XYZ file of C-alpha atoms in Angstrom:
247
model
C 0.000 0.000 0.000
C 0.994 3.426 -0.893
C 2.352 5.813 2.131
C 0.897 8.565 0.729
C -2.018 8.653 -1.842
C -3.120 11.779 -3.646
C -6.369 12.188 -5.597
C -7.909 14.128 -7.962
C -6.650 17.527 -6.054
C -8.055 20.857 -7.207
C -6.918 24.597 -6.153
C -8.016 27.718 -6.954
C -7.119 31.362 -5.833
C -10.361 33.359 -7.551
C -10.125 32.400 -11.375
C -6.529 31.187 -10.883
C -6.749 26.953 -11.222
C -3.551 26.535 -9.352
C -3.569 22.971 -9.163
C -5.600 20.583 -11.440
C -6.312 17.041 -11.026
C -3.391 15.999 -9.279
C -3.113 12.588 -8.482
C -0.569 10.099 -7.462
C 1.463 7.920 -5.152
C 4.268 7.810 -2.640
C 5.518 4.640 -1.510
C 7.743 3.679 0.949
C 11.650 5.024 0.785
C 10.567 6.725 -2.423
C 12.649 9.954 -3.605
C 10.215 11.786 -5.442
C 11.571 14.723 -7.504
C 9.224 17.547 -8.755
C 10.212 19.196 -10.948
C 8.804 22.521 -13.433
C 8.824 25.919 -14.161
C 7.924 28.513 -11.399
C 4.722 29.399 -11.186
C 3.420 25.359 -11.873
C 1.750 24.796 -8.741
C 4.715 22.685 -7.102
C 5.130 24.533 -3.871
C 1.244 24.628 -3.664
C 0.817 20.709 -4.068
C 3.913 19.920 -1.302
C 2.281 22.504 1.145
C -1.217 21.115 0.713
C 0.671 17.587 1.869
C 1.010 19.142 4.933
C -2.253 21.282 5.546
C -0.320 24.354 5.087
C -2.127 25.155 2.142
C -6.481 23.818 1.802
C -7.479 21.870 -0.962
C -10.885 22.472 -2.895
C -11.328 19.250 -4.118
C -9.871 16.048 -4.242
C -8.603 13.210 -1.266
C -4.941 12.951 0.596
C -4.098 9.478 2.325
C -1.165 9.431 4.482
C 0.259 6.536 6.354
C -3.525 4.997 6.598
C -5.497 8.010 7.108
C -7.638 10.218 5.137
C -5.893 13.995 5.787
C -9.048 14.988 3.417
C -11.239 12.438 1.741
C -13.719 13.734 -1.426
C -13.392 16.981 -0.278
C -13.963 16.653 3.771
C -10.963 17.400 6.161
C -10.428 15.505 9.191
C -10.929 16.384 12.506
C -7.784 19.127 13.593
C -6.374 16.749 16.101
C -6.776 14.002 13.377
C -5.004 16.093 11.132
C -2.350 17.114 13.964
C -1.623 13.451 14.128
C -1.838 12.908 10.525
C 0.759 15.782 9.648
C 2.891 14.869 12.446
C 3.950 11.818 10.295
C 5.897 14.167 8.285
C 8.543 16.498 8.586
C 9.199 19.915 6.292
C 12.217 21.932 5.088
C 11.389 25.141 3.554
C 13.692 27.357 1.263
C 14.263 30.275 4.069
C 15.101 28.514 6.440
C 13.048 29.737 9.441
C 15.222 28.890 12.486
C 14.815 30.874 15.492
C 17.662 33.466 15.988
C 17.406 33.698 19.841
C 18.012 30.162 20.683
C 21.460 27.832 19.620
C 21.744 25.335 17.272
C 20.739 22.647 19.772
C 17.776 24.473 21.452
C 16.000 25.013 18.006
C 16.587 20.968 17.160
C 14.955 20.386 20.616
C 12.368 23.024 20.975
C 9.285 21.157 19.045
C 9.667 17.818 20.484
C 10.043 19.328 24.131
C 6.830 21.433 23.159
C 5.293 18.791 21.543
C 5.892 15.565 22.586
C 7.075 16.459 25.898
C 10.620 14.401 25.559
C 12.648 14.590 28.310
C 16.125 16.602 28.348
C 18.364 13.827 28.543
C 16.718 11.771 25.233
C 16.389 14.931 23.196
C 20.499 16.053 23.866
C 21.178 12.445 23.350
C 19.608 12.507 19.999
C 20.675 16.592 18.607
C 23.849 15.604 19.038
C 23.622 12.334 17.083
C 22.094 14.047 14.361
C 23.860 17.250 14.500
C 26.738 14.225 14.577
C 25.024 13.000 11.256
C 24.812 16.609 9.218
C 27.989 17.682 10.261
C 27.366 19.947 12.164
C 28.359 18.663 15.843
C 30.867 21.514 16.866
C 27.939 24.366 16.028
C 25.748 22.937 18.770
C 26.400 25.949 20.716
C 26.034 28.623 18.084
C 23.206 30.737 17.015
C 21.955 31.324 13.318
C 23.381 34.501 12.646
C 26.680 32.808 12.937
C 26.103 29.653 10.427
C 26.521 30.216 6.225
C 23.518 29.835 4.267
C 24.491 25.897 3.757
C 25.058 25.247 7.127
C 21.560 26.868 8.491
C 19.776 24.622 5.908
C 21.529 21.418 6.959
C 20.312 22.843 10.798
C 16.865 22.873 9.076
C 16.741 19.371 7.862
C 18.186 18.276 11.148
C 15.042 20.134 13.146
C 12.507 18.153 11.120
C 14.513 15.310 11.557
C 14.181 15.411 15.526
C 10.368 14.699 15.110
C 10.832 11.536 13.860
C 9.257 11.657 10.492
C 8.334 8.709 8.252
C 7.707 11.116 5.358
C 10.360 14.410 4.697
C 8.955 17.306 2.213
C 11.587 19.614 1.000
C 9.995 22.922 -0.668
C 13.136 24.191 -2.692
C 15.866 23.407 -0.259
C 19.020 24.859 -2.369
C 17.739 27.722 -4.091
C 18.159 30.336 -1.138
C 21.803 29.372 -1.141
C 24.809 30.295 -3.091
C 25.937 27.732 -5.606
C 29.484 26.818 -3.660
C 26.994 25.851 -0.647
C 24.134 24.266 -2.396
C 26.485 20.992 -2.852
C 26.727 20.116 0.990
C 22.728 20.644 1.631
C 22.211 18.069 -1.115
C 24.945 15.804 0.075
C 23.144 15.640 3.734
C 19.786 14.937 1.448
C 21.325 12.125 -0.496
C 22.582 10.306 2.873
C 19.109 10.224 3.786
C 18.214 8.983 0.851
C 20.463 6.351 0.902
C 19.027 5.836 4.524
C 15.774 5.195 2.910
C 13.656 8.031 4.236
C 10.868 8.810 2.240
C 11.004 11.858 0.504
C 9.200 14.424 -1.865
C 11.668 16.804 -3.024
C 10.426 20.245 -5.216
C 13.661 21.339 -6.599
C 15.256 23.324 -9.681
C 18.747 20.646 -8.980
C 18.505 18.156 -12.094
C 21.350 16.679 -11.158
C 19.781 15.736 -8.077
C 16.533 14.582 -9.606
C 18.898 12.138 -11.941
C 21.101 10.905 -9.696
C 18.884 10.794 -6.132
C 15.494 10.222 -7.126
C 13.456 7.012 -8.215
C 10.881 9.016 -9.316
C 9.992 12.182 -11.154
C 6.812 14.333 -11.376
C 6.964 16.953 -14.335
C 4.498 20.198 -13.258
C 3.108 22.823 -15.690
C 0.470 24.635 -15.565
C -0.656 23.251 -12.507
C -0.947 19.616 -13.200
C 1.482 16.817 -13.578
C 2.048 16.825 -16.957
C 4.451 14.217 -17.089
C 6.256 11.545 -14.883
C 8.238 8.452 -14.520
C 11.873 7.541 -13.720
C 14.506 9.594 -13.802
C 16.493 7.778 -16.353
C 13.336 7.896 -19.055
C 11.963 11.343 -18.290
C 15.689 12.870 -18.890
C 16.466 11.208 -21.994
C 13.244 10.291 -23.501
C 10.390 13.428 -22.371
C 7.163 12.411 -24.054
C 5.272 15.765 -24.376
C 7.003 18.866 -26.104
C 6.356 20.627 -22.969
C 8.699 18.820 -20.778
C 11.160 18.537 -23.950
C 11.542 22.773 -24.090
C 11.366 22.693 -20.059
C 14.487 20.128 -19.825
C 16.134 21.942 -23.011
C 16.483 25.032 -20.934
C 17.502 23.861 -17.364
C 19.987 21.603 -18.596
């Protein structure tokens, strides 16, 4: 069974049809790349996985449960419970200035889950240990490179525990020279095998990392399949001119 199931989702802002008809699956230890000029809907779609953003239309499944089914939303502690199966990395990367390294790992599962101190230091350090990051414990954000606050980002959603990470653009806050270690932390949890649903602009990710790629224009999935078919043999002319220019 699929970990995460999406149906038939519909979006609009007034006249704007921001996303159309999306539909598919996420299975287990998948890397799903999506892919597709700004403007396609992409961020919408990954935010809406989260209840972030509100559907119109359409049905998510996660993990078992219905986050929405034809059009109804869950309960909000159902859909607490439901989102807490997955964790989120943004492309600013939202850490809080006033606490250290450590405290903004730690903060949401103390808050949240009520860990105690000695089980949440145990495990910021083992994945701070992990991202390579183990001798910034102690500093604050305004002291970290662009790189290095987005690898402290991944490591935050990492302390809930998720089954399911969404990454909404991950690299393209950073400089170039500093894009190549946030992707290098992304592709050792990939290797892991955590489940992931990447939007990003980095093809050579999407070849290399993913198992699966979704094409978006327009606001629909125009196109997908593996990465090895979808790069060298596009189907629709739409995806050909979109791959001509990015790569």
């Amino acid at each position: 069974m699929a970990l995460i199931e999406v149906s038939n989702l519909k979006k609009s802002y007034g006249n704007l049809d921001v996303l159309k008809q999306i539909t598919f699956d996420v299975h287990k230890n998948d890397v799903i790349a999506v892919i597709g000029p700004s403007g396609s809907g992409k961020s919408t779609m990954l935010r809406s996985l989260i209840h972030l953003e509100e559907i119109d239309c359409g049905s998510i499944h996660i993990g078992g449960d219905y986050l929405v089914k034809d059009d109804v939303y869950s309960k909000p502690q159902e859909i607490n419970r439901i989102t807490a199966k997955m964790g989120m990395v943004f492309q600013h990367f939202n850490l809080f200035p006033h606490l250290t390294v450590k405290e903004n790992l730690e903060i949401a599962p103390k808050m949240v889950k009520k860990e105690g101190a000695q089980k949440l230091q145990q495990r910021s350090m083992e994945i701070l240990e992990k991202i390579g990051l183990a001798d910034k414990a102690s500093v604050y954000p305004g002291n970290l490179s662009g790189g290095q606050k987005q690898r402290v980002a991944i490591a935050r959603a990492l302390m809930m525990e998720p089954e399911i990470l969404l990454f909404d653009e991950p690299t393209s806050a950073l400089d170039p020279e500093l894009t190549g270690e946030v992707l290098q932390v992304m592709k050792k949890l990939a290797e892991e095998q955590m489940t992931m649903i990447v939007v990003t602009h980095e093809m050579g990710f999407a070849k290399e990392v993913a198992n699966k790629v979704l094409f978006m224009d327009n606001g629909e999935i125009a196109e997908a399949g593996h990465p090895d078919e979808l790069f060298t043999n596009p189907q629709l002319d739409r995806t050909k001119e979109f791959l001509n220019r990015v790569l």
